[in-house]
Tab-separated table of C-alpha atoms in Angstrom:
chain	number	residue	atom	x	y	z
Y	752	MET	CA	-1.149	-64.428	117.327
Y	753	SER	CA	-2.748	-61.589	115.335
Y	754	SER	CA	-1.471	-58.627	113.370
Y	755	GLU	CA	-2.586	-55.411	111.738
Y	756	LEU	CA	-1.292	-54.455	108.304
Y	757	LEU	CA	0.519	-51.159	107.970
Y	758	ALA	CA	-1.537	-48.758	105.874
Y	759	PRO	CA	0.225	-47.650	102.671
Y	760	LEU	CA	1.144	-44.241	104.080
Y	761	ASP	CA	2.476	-45.849	107.279
Y	762	LEU	CA	4.613	-48.143	105.133
Y	763	ALA	CA	5.914	-45.130	103.216
Y	764	PHE	CA	6.996	-43.431	106.457
Y	765	TRP	CA	8.640	-46.667	107.618
Y	766	HIS	CA	10.753	-46.992	104.470
Y	767	LEU	CA	11.502	-43.267	104.106
Y	768	GLU	CA	13.593	-43.358	107.263
Y	769	SER	CA	17.393	-43.376	107.248
Y	770	ALA	CA	20.040	-42.802	109.919
Y	771	ALA	CA	20.251	-39.094	109.033
Y	772	HIS	CA	16.495	-38.707	108.507
Y	773	PRO	CA	14.598	-40.337	111.388
Y	774	MET	CA	10.848	-40.311	110.827
Y	775	HIS	CA	9.567	-39.896	114.359
Y	776	LEU	CA	7.246	-37.275	115.789
Y	777	GLY	CA	7.943	-35.795	119.188
Y	778	ALA	CA	6.654	-33.644	122.001
Y	779	LEU	CA	8.471	-31.957	124.865
Y	780	ALA	CA	6.200	-31.423	127.875
Y	781	PHE	CA	7.128	-29.345	130.935
Y	782	PHE	CA	5.538	-30.063	134.321
Y	783	GLY	CA	5.414	-28.249	137.642
Y	784	SER	CA	7.235	-29.477	140.738
Y	785	ALA	CA	6.468	-32.945	142.054
Y	786	GLU	CA	3.461	-32.918	144.354
Y	787	GLY	CA	4.007	-33.533	148.076
Y	788	ASP	CA	6.691	-36.103	148.743
Y	789	ARG	CA	6.576	-37.619	145.255
Y	790	SER	CA	10.121	-38.080	143.940
Y	791	HIS	CA	11.330	-38.047	140.371
Y	792	GLY	CA	11.907	-41.787	140.725
Y	793	GLU	CA	8.217	-42.264	141.471
Y	794	VAL	CA	7.303	-40.136	138.476
Y	795	LEU	CA	9.538	-42.349	136.320
Y	796	ASP	CA	7.794	-45.494	137.633
Y	797	LEU	CA	4.387	-43.947	136.968
Y	798	LEU	CA	5.406	-42.954	133.461
Y	799	ALA	CA	6.630	-46.492	132.709
Y	800	THR	CA	3.496	-48.102	134.165
Y	801	ARG	CA	1.155	-45.949	132.119
Y	802	ALA	CA	3.142	-46.338	128.912
Y	803	ALA	CA	3.138	-50.125	129.338
Y	804	ALA	CA	-0.666	-50.058	129.689
Y	805	ILE	CA	-1.161	-48.489	126.232
Y	806	PRO	CA	-1.704	-51.440	123.842
Y	807	ARG	CA	-0.454	-49.560	120.786
Y	808	LEU	CA	2.947	-49.102	122.412
Y	809	ARG	CA	3.459	-52.879	122.558
Y	810	MET	CA	3.379	-53.263	118.757
Y	811	HIS	CA	6.407	-53.665	116.504
Y	812	VAL	CA	6.800	-54.022	112.723
Y	813	ARG	CA	7.365	-57.312	110.901
Y	814	ASP	CA	7.267	-58.229	107.207
Y	815	VAL	CA	4.289	-60.265	105.946
Y	816	LEU	CA	3.675	-62.662	103.078
Y	817	LEU	CA	0.858	-60.633	101.553
Y	818	PRO	CA	0.629	-58.040	100.273
Y	819	VAL	CA	4.020	-58.476	98.621
Y	820	GLY	CA	6.415	-55.959	100.154
Y	821	GLY	CA	4.015	-55.244	102.992
Y	822	ALA	CA	4.466	-55.266	106.753
Y	823	ALA	CA	2.267	-55.526	109.802
Y	824	TRP	CA	2.094	-54.505	113.413
Y	825	TRP	CA	2.573	-57.441	115.778
Y	826	VAL	CA	2.414	-57.560	119.545
Y	827	ALA	CA	5.979	-57.810	120.865
Y	828	GLN	CA	5.996	-60.935	123.028
Y	829	ASP	CA	9.204	-59.873	124.790
Y	830	PHE	CA	8.037	-56.306	125.405
Y	831	ASP	CA	10.004	-54.592	128.189
Y	832	VAL	CA	8.988	-51.036	128.979
Y	833	THR	CA	12.369	-50.274	130.552
Y	834	ARG	CA	13.886	-50.389	127.052
Y	835	HIS	CA	11.730	-47.414	126.120
Y	836	VAL	CA	11.362	-45.235	129.242
Y	837	ARG	CA	14.575	-43.641	130.495
Y	838	HIS	CA	15.717	-41.037	133.010
Y	839	VAL	CA	18.115	-38.209	132.124
Y	840	ARG	CA	19.413	-35.971	134.938
Y	841	LEU	CA	20.324	-32.494	133.743
Y	842	PRO	CA	23.069	-30.288	135.182
Y	843	ALA	CA	22.248	-27.400	137.489
Y	844	GLY	CA	21.275	-24.148	135.821
Y	845	ASP	CA	18.490	-23.040	133.510
Y	846	PHE	CA	16.290	-26.148	133.471
Y	847	THR	CA	14.163	-25.141	130.473
Y	848	ALA	CA	17.199	-24.375	128.316
Y	849	ALA	CA	18.958	-27.591	129.361
Y	850	ALA	CA	15.869	-29.728	128.701
Y	851	THR	CA	15.345	-28.129	125.289
Y	852	GLY	CA	18.984	-28.688	124.363
Y	853	ILE	CA	19.068	-32.365	125.339
Y	854	ALA	CA	15.701	-32.930	123.647
Y	855	GLY	CA	17.210	-31.754	120.363
Y	856	GLU	CA	20.075	-34.210	120.743
Y	857	LEU	CA	17.721	-37.072	121.593
Y	858	MET	CA	15.579	-36.287	118.549
Y	859	GLU	CA	18.631	-36.977	116.351
Y	860	ARG	CA	18.647	-40.650	117.264
Y	861	PRO	CA	16.521	-43.013	115.133
Y	862	LEU	CA	14.281	-45.419	117.010
Y	863	ALA	CA	15.355	-49.076	117.172
Y	864	ARG	CA	13.738	-50.932	114.261
Y	865	GLY	CA	13.353	-54.274	116.026
Y	866	LEU	CA	11.429	-52.865	118.984
Y	867	PRO	CA	8.101	-51.056	119.269
Y	868	PRO	CA	9.100	-47.708	117.697
Y	869	TRP	CA	8.765	-45.226	120.538
Y	870	GLU	CA	10.705	-43.774	123.471
Y	871	MET	CA	9.995	-41.562	126.463
Y	872	TYR	CA	12.566	-39.660	128.487
Y	873	LEU	CA	12.051	-38.169	131.934
Y	874	LEU	CA	14.266	-35.067	132.143
Y	875	THR	CA	14.924	-33.833	135.673
Y	876	GLY	CA	16.950	-31.152	137.400
Y	877	GLU	CA	16.967	-30.389	141.113
Y	878	PRO	CA	15.266	-33.010	143.352
Y	879	GLY	CA	11.638	-32.118	143.877
Y	880	GLY	CA	11.798	-29.444	141.176
Y	881	PRO	CA	10.030	-29.179	137.816
Y	882	PHE	CA	10.627	-31.855	135.212
Y	883	ALA	CA	9.987	-32.526	131.540
Y	884	VAL	CA	8.984	-35.538	129.457
Y	885	LEU	CA	10.177	-36.060	125.887
Y	886	VAL	CA	8.006	-38.417	123.818
Y	887	LYS	CA	9.165	-39.908	120.493
Y	888	LEU	CA	6.728	-41.874	118.301
Y	889	HIS	CA	7.531	-43.169	114.830
Y	890	HIS	CA	5.377	-41.539	112.146
Y	891	ALA	CA	4.412	-45.026	110.941
Y	892	LEU	CA	2.849	-45.642	114.345
Y	893	ALA	CA	0.637	-42.571	114.269
Y	894	ASP	CA	-0.159	-39.297	112.558
Y	895	GLY	CA	-0.438	-36.140	114.645
Y	896	MET	CA	-3.962	-36.785	115.925
Y	897	ARG	CA	-3.265	-40.433	116.750
Y	898	ALA	CA	0.064	-39.498	118.345
Y	899	VAL	CA	-1.816	-37.191	120.706
Y	900	ALA	CA	-4.322	-39.933	121.510
Y	901	ILE	CA	-1.524	-42.422	122.229
Y	902	GLY	CA	0.821	-40.098	124.094
Y	903	ALA	CA	-1.984	-38.599	126.156
Y	904	GLY	CA	-2.349	-41.964	127.894
Y	905	ILE	CA	0.392	-40.953	130.327
Y	906	PHE	CA	-1.687	-38.094	131.791
Y	907	ASP	CA	-3.720	-38.567	134.956
Y	908	GLU	CA	-6.992	-37.508	133.333
Y	909	ILE	CA	-6.647	-39.758	130.269
Y	910	ALA	CA	-5.249	-42.788	132.096
Y	911	GLY	CA	-8.165	-42.748	134.525
Y	912	ALA	CA	-10.756	-42.528	131.769
Y	913	ARG	CA	-9.035	-45.237	129.724
Y	914	GLY	CA	-9.223	-47.665	132.603
Y	915	MET	CA	-13.009	-47.451	132.578
Y	916	ARG	CA	-13.461	-48.061	128.844
Y	917	ALA	CA	-13.566	-51.413	127.099
Y	918	ARG	CA	-12.136	-51.786	123.629
Y	919	ARG	CA	-14.613	-52.855	120.957
Y	920	SER	CA	-12.272	-53.410	118.028
Y	921	GLY	CA	-9.512	-55.974	117.612
Y	922	PRO	CA	-6.557	-56.281	115.236
Y	923	VAL	CA	-6.835	-57.514	111.664
Y	924	PRO	CA	-6.067	-61.244	111.293
Y	925	ALA	CA	-2.619	-62.078	109.959
Y	926	SER	CA	-2.192	-63.314	106.389
Y	927	SER	CA	-2.431	-67.039	105.764
Y	928	TRP	CA	-2.123	-69.261	102.681
Y	929	ARG	CA	-5.850	-70.112	102.744
Y	930	SER	CA	-6.764	-66.458	102.330
Y	931	VAL	CA	-4.294	-65.785	99.497
Y	932	PRO	CA	-6.716	-66.087	96.516
Y	933	GLY	CA	-9.321	-63.825	98.061
Y	934	GLN	CA	-6.730	-61.283	99.083
Y	935	LEU	CA	-5.213	-61.205	95.594
Y	936	ILE	CA	-8.635	-60.492	94.076
Y	937	GLY	CA	-9.273	-57.788	96.668
Y	938	PHE	CA	-5.903	-56.136	96.095
Y	939	ALA	CA	-6.440	-56.122	92.318
Y	940	ARG	CA	-9.921	-54.620	92.664
Y	941	ASP	CA	-8.609	-51.910	94.991
Y	942	ARG	CA	-5.791	-51.013	92.591
Y	943	ILE	CA	-8.243	-50.637	89.687
Y	944	ASP	CA	-10.661	-48.534	91.739
Y	945	ASP	CA	-7.848	-46.237	92.910
Y	946	LEU	CA	-6.090	-45.838	89.559
Y	947	GLY	CA	-8.025	-42.791	88.395
Y	948	ASN	CA	-7.491	-40.933	91.679
Y	949	ALA	CA	-3.783	-41.797	91.710
Y	950	VAL	CA	-3.272	-40.528	88.155
Y	951	GLY	CA	-5.046	-37.243	88.947
Y	952	VAL	CA	-3.077	-36.569	92.117
Y	953	GLY	CA	0.163	-37.689	90.475
Y	954	ALA	CA	-0.325	-35.222	87.634
Y	955	SER	CA	-0.884	-32.411	90.163
Y	956	VAL	CA	2.288	-33.369	92.008
Y	957	VAL	CA	4.334	-33.315	88.808
Y	958	ARG	CA	2.928	-29.910	87.814
Y	959	ALA	CA	3.799	-28.474	91.231
Y	960	SER	CA	7.335	-29.896	91.331
Y	961	ARG	CA	10.160	-27.414	90.964
Y	962	LEU	CA	13.305	-28.273	89.089
Y	963	ASP	CA	14.739	-24.800	89.551
Y	964	SER	CA	16.199	-23.401	92.753
Y	965	ARG	CA	13.770	-21.181	94.607
Y	966	GLY	CA	12.757	-20.304	98.117
Y	967	MET	CA	15.240	-19.692	100.919
Y	968	PRO	CA	18.688	-21.288	100.694
Y	969	ALA	CA	18.852	-21.667	104.500
Y	970	LEU	CA	15.789	-23.944	104.349
Y	971	ALA	CA	17.429	-26.265	101.810
Y	972	ALA	CA	21.021	-26.252	102.988
Y	973	GLY	CA	21.320	-30.017	103.042
Y	974	SER	CA	21.056	-32.483	105.897
Y	975	SER	CA	23.759	-33.091	108.489
Y	976	GLY	CA	21.689	-35.443	110.633
Y	977	THR	CA	21.998	-33.086	113.617
Y	978	ARG	CA	18.968	-31.567	115.318
Y	979	ARG	CA	18.260	-28.399	117.277
Y	980	LEU	CA	14.986	-27.604	119.013
Y	981	GLY	CA	13.524	-24.150	119.545
Y	982	THR	CA	10.381	-23.295	121.507
Y	983	VAL	CA	8.058	-20.296	121.506
Y	984	ALA	CA	4.897	-19.615	123.540
Y	985	LEU	CA	2.423	-17.143	121.985
Y	986	ASP	CA	-0.617	-15.644	123.710
Y	987	LEU	CA	-3.716	-17.227	122.154
Y	988	ASP	CA	-5.812	-14.133	122.886
Y	989	ASP	CA	-3.358	-12.030	120.870
Y	990	VAL	CA	-3.701	-14.413	117.930
Y	991	ARG	CA	-7.492	-14.186	118.203
Y	992	ARG	CA	-7.382	-10.377	118.319
Y	993	VAL	CA	-5.473	-10.330	115.051
Y	994	ARG	CA	-7.886	-12.796	113.476
Y	995	LYS	CA	-10.896	-10.780	114.597
Y	996	ALA	CA	-9.436	-7.567	113.171
Y	997	VAL	CA	-8.406	-8.884	109.746
Y	998	GLY	CA	-10.609	-11.944	109.187
Y	999	GLY	CA	-9.722	-15.485	108.236
Y	1000	THR	CA	-8.854	-18.172	110.750
Y	1001	ALA	CA	-6.417	-18.464	113.629
Y	1002	ASN	CA	-4.445	-20.902	111.484
Y	1003	ASP	CA	-4.172	-18.246	108.756
Y	1004	VAL	CA	-2.711	-15.868	111.337
Y	1005	LEU	CA	-0.201	-18.472	112.504
Y	1006	LEU	CA	0.934	-19.193	108.942
Y	1007	ALA	CA	1.369	-15.449	108.380
Y	1008	ILE	CA	3.411	-15.282	111.604
Y	1009	VAL	CA	5.693	-18.038	110.278
Y	1010	ALA	CA	6.090	-16.141	106.978
Y	1011	GLY	CA	6.896	-12.864	108.737
Y	1012	ALA	CA	9.289	-14.573	111.153
Y	1013	LEU	CA	11.194	-16.133	108.247
Y	1014	ARG	CA	11.476	-12.691	106.652
Y	1015	ARG	CA	12.797	-11.119	109.868
Y	1016	TRP	CA	15.225	-13.964	110.440
Y	1017	THR	CA	16.569	-13.767	106.896
Y	1018	ARG	CA	17.180	-10.041	107.134
Y	1019	GLU	CA	18.817	-10.278	110.580
Y	1020	ARG	CA	21.210	-12.915	109.272
Y	1021	GLY	CA	22.185	-10.606	106.438
Y	1022	ASP	CA	20.896	-13.042	103.801
Y	1023	LEU	CA	19.175	-11.869	100.639
Y	1024	LEU	CA	15.405	-12.247	100.547
Y	1025	PRO	CA	14.267	-14.971	98.144
Y	1026	THR	CA	13.326	-14.110	94.578
Y	1027	ALA	CA	10.501	-16.631	94.885
Y	1028	ASP	CA	8.662	-17.268	98.124
Y	1029	PRO	CA	9.275	-20.519	100.007
Y	1030	ARG	CA	6.494	-23.062	99.974
Y	1031	ALA	CA	4.968	-24.626	103.075
Y	1032	LEU	CA	3.417	-28.071	103.296
Y	1033	VAL	CA	0.434	-27.836	105.663
Y	1034	PRO	CA	-0.834	-31.321	106.653
Y	1035	VAL	CA	-4.584	-31.913	106.821
Y	1036	SER	CA	-6.124	-34.814	108.705
Y	1037	ARG	CA	-8.527	-37.082	106.836
Y	1038	ARG	CA	-9.342	-38.971	110.007
Y	1039	ARG	CA	-13.011	-39.261	110.833
Y	1040	PRO	CA	-14.167	-38.745	114.438
Y	1041	GLY	CA	-14.428	-42.065	116.254
Y	1042	SER	CA	-12.151	-43.945	113.855
Y	1043	PRO	CA	-10.799	-47.176	115.399
Y	1044	ALA	CA	-7.623	-47.085	117.467
Y	1045	GLY	CA	-5.788	-49.280	114.979
Y	1046	SER	CA	-6.265	-46.875	112.084
Y	1047	GLY	CA	-3.083	-45.810	110.325
Y	1048	ASN	CA	-2.036	-42.399	109.099
Y	1049	ARG	CA	-4.892	-40.537	107.418
Y	1050	LEU	CA	-3.309	-37.437	105.986
Y	1051	SER	CA	-3.422	-35.084	103.066
Y	1052	ALA	CA	-1.898	-31.615	102.831
Y	1053	TYR	CA	-2.134	-28.156	101.320
Y	1054	LEU	CA	0.713	-26.297	99.643
Y	1055	VAL	CA	0.987	-22.596	100.502
Y	1056	ASP	CA	3.528	-20.060	99.281
Y	1057	LEU	CA	4.704	-18.091	102.323
Y	1058	PRO	CA	4.911	-14.404	101.283
Y	1059	VAL	CA	8.356	-13.803	102.767
Y	1060	SER	CA	9.249	-11.266	100.064
Y	1061	ASP	CA	6.257	-9.020	100.924
Y	1062	PRO	CA	7.286	-6.209	103.342
Y	1063	ASP	CA	3.724	-5.471	104.532
Y	1064	PRO	CA	2.397	-7.689	107.398
Y	1065	ARG	CA	-1.256	-7.078	106.476
Y	1066	SER	CA	-0.575	-7.979	102.862
Y	1067	ARG	CA	1.233	-11.157	103.963
Y	1068	LEU	CA	-1.748	-12.209	106.034
Y	1069	ASP	CA	-4.180	-11.492	103.190
Y	1070	ALA	CA	-2.040	-13.554	100.807
Y	1071	VAL	CA	-2.013	-16.509	103.194
Y	1072	ARG	CA	-5.775	-16.308	103.742
Y	1073	ILE	CA	-6.508	-16.234	100.000
Y	1074	ALA	CA	-4.198	-19.197	99.379
Y	1075	MET	CA	-5.731	-21.250	102.185
Y	1076	ASN	CA	-9.275	-20.449	101.031
Y	1077	ARG	CA	-8.312	-21.663	97.561
Y	1078	ASN	CA	-6.932	-24.886	99.043
Y	1079	LYS	CA	-10.035	-25.482	101.130
Y	1080	ALA	CA	-12.305	-24.907	98.136
Y	1081	ALA	CA	-10.407	-27.584	96.195
Y	1082	GLY	CA	-10.467	-29.931	99.179
Y	1083	PRO	CA	-7.768	-32.133	100.749
Y	1084	MET	CA	-8.164	-34.888	98.153
Y	1085	ARG	CA	-7.061	-32.737	95.224
Y	1086	GLY	CA	-3.973	-30.806	94.258
Y	1087	ALA	CA	-0.260	-31.374	94.635
Y	1088	GLY	CA	-0.459	-31.182	98.420
Y	1089	ALA	CA	-2.377	-34.453	98.366
Y	1090	VAL	CA	0.869	-36.358	97.787
Y	1091	ALA	CA	0.022	-38.373	100.918
Y	1092	VAL	CA	-3.187	-39.478	99.179
Y	1093	LEU	CA	-1.066	-40.656	96.270
Y	1094	ALA	CA	0.971	-42.740	98.705
Y	1095	ASP	CA	-2.245	-44.463	99.762
Y	1096	GLN	CA	-2.795	-45.628	96.171
Y	1097	LEU	CA	0.622	-47.232	95.662
Y	1098	PRO	CA	1.271	-50.944	96.316
Y	1099	PRO	CA	3.545	-51.886	99.246
Y	1100	LEU	CA	6.356	-53.019	96.950
Y	1101	ALA	CA	6.527	-49.515	95.471
Y	1102	HIS	CA	7.055	-48.039	98.944
Y	1103	ARG	CA	9.730	-50.584	99.805
Y	1104	PHE	CA	11.879	-49.910	96.741
Y	1105	GLY	CA	10.808	-46.377	95.836
Y	1106	ALA	CA	11.328	-44.753	99.255
Y	1107	PRO	CA	14.881	-43.473	98.538
Y	1108	LEU	CA	13.672	-41.673	95.408
Y	1109	ALA	CA	10.533	-40.340	97.084
Y	1110	GLY	CA	12.516	-39.027	100.045
Y	1111	GLY	CA	14.777	-36.985	97.799
Y	1112	ALA	CA	11.796	-35.536	95.919
Y	1113	ALA	CA	10.312	-33.744	98.951
Y	1114	ARG	CA	12.437	-30.642	98.450
Y	1115	MET	CA	10.996	-30.330	94.929
Y	1116	LEU	CA	7.520	-29.835	96.400
Y	1117	PHE	CA	7.999	-27.770	99.557
Y	1118	ASP	CA	10.587	-25.914	101.622
Y	1119	VAL	CA	9.204	-26.089	105.149
Y	1120	LEU	CA	6.608	-28.146	107.007
Y	1121	VAL	CA	4.075	-26.208	109.115
Y	1122	THR	CA	1.684	-28.454	111.031
Y	1123	SER	CA	-0.909	-27.965	113.772
Y	1124	VAL	CA	-1.459	-30.656	116.402
Y	1125	PRO	CA	-4.687	-30.676	118.461
Y	1126	LEU	CA	-4.632	-31.216	122.227
Y	1127	PRO	CA	-7.412	-31.847	124.762
Y	1128	ARG	CA	-8.818	-28.562	126.044
Y	1129	SER	CA	-8.873	-29.612	129.690
Y	1130	ALA	CA	-5.971	-29.125	132.109
Y	1131	LEU	CA	-3.603	-32.109	132.228
Y	1132	SER	CA	-1.224	-33.487	134.844
Y	1133	LEU	CA	1.174	-36.365	135.525
Y	1134	GLY	CA	1.233	-37.789	139.031
Y	1135	GLY	CA	-0.529	-34.669	140.284
Y	1136	CYS	CA	2.093	-32.394	138.678
Y	1137	PRO	CA	0.418	-29.883	136.338
Y	1138	LEU	CA	1.344	-29.742	132.670
Y	1139	LEU	CA	2.695	-26.227	132.128
Y	1140	SER	CA	3.542	-26.301	128.423
Y	1141	ILE	CA	3.970	-28.770	125.600
Y	1142	TYR	CA	5.881	-28.285	122.347
Y	1143	PRO	CA	5.193	-30.623	119.398
Y	1144	MET	CA	8.014	-31.638	117.062
Y	1145	ALA	CA	7.781	-32.773	113.449
Y	1146	PRO	CA	10.361	-34.790	111.459
Y	1147	LEU	CA	12.557	-33.169	108.810
Y	1148	ALA	CA	12.193	-34.306	105.228
Y	1149	ARG	CA	15.380	-35.219	103.394
Y	1150	GLY	CA	17.158	-32.150	102.048
Y	1151	GLN	CA	15.255	-29.744	104.313
Y	1152	SER	CA	16.332	-27.990	107.442
Y	1153	LEU	CA	13.251	-26.655	109.280
Y	1154	ALA	CA	9.896	-27.986	110.464
Y	1155	VAL	CA	7.361	-25.981	112.471
Y	1156	ALA	CA	4.711	-27.598	114.682
Y	1157	LEU	CA	2.073	-25.766	116.710
Y	1158	THR	CA	-0.423	-26.709	119.382
Y	1159	THR	CA	-2.759	-24.833	121.712
Y	1160	TYR	CA	-2.865	-25.434	125.460
Y	1161	ASP	CA	-3.836	-23.359	128.500
Y	1162	GLY	CA	-4.359	-20.097	126.626
Y	1163	GLN	CA	-1.117	-20.295	124.655
Y	1164	VAL	CA	0.036	-21.429	121.235
Y	1165	HIS	CA	3.141	-23.531	121.759
Y	1166	VAL	CA	5.471	-23.557	118.762
Y	1167	GLY	CA	8.051	-26.297	118.340
Y	1168	LEU	CA	10.845	-25.565	115.853
Y	1169	VAL	CA	12.957	-28.517	114.699
Y	1170	ALA	CA	15.997	-27.631	112.597
Y	1171	ASP	CA	19.113	-29.184	111.162
Y	1172	GLY	CA	21.777	-28.161	113.651
Y	1173	LYS	CA	24.368	-27.139	111.066
Y	1174	ALA	CA	22.057	-25.501	108.546
Y	1175	VAL	CA	20.229	-23.447	111.197
Y	1176	PRO	CA	22.659	-22.836	114.091
Y	1177	ASP	CA	20.782	-19.646	115.069
Y	1178	LEU	CA	17.408	-21.234	115.785
Y	1179	ASP	CA	16.998	-19.074	118.904
Y	1180	ARG	CA	17.017	-16.008	116.652
Y	1181	LEU	CA	14.217	-17.505	114.544
Y	1182	ALA	CA	12.239	-18.228	117.729
Y	1183	ARG	CA	12.528	-14.558	118.755
Y	1184	SER	CA	11.403	-13.540	115.271
Y	1185	VAL	CA	8.184	-15.530	115.768
Y	1186	GLU	CA	7.418	-13.530	118.925
Y	1187	ASP	CA	8.302	-10.219	117.252
Y	1188	GLU	CA	6.074	-10.944	114.268
Y	1189	LEU	CA	3.018	-11.561	116.429
Y	1190	ALA	CA	3.734	-8.313	118.270
Y	1191	GLU	CA	3.809	-6.399	114.969
Y	1192	LEU	CA	0.584	-8.028	113.757
Y	1193	LEU	CA	-1.078	-7.185	117.080
Y	1194	ASP	CA	0.003	-3.540	116.830
Y	1195	MET	CA	-1.423	-3.450	113.299
Y	1196	ALA	CA	-4.718	-5.022	114.434
Y	1197	LEU	CA	-5.147	-2.488	117.269
Y	1198	THR	CA	-4.948	0.397	114.784
Y	1199	LEU	CA	-7.679	-0.961	112.491
């Protein structure tokens, strides 16, 4: 039997989880009607067959002897895909609304710790009608890019290509007593080499931490453990028109849209605008192209103040662009946003016992997560049924109530909003604010 050690950041995500703060990523994908005579039952069988064929989805977490406090991925010998792939029939009515509602409820539930940490749900309405698939993957299993690579294995186009490729890399051998001396020397050398980087990043994190109350109270209203999901589809051409008119990147425009939407939402609720702007954590992948399938999370992040207090949309966009340019000049390995890099430098035992403290510290660094998830550019399908839209979902940090995830597919930017159900009961209003903010930016761009 062989195993693969959890990378330090994976181990951090594994131990950060609690019943009220599940650490899984998600995606809600909507498909067109079943092709020909294909039934929803056949789609369910196809989904289960393809999921079972993805090697990564057969792995579960077990503790290891070395490193002390560490854990590893092991192949589950009793793997049963039916424990992970389930069918939920929705009541008659608005299928999209019903699927979105049940997806929020399903995202509340932590994944079973003793099993491979993932689930898929086939959500169906009328026989032969459109359907949706909800995918849940633990953050320890994959970062955003790897989650896409794993989850995409259910699609016709990816499954066919995967069947023709042979894997060249295998798992890392499990720890044994004979290898203990060499491993101890290696671990010590690594800790010494990483000490300078850890101290530098740690100092940046401390400097950026906030002991005072700032930002938007609705984004730090505590955690009830409940989840609501909101979805928005934006026209990618509209985003590009704004970018072309004012400069910067499409991601700058999307961050400015989030800032403007938060401002609109706050004012519509009758809340006071913040005296200090909320801060967004914007993850950045450190994964190199062609990295092996077994690679763990490879993340850093930027911190960006969202100019919610600024009434001018052009000024908000300029502020975001300047802040992101400053972050990019410093690079993803420097600054307080590189807290994930710091996690890579800590020994496993620190993650095991320090996770409760680290989880509570997230709200001292940022108020909202805003992440972009890449998707293949080609059209995708499942059992011949075309993928119509797909909404990514990010986990909520402890003490926070909103996470925003974005992806681009078929000429649209799909925005997935995950919120604490009690702190943000009006998530639909925030979703409308996202649409309204893009419309205002587009009107501004057309006048330039």
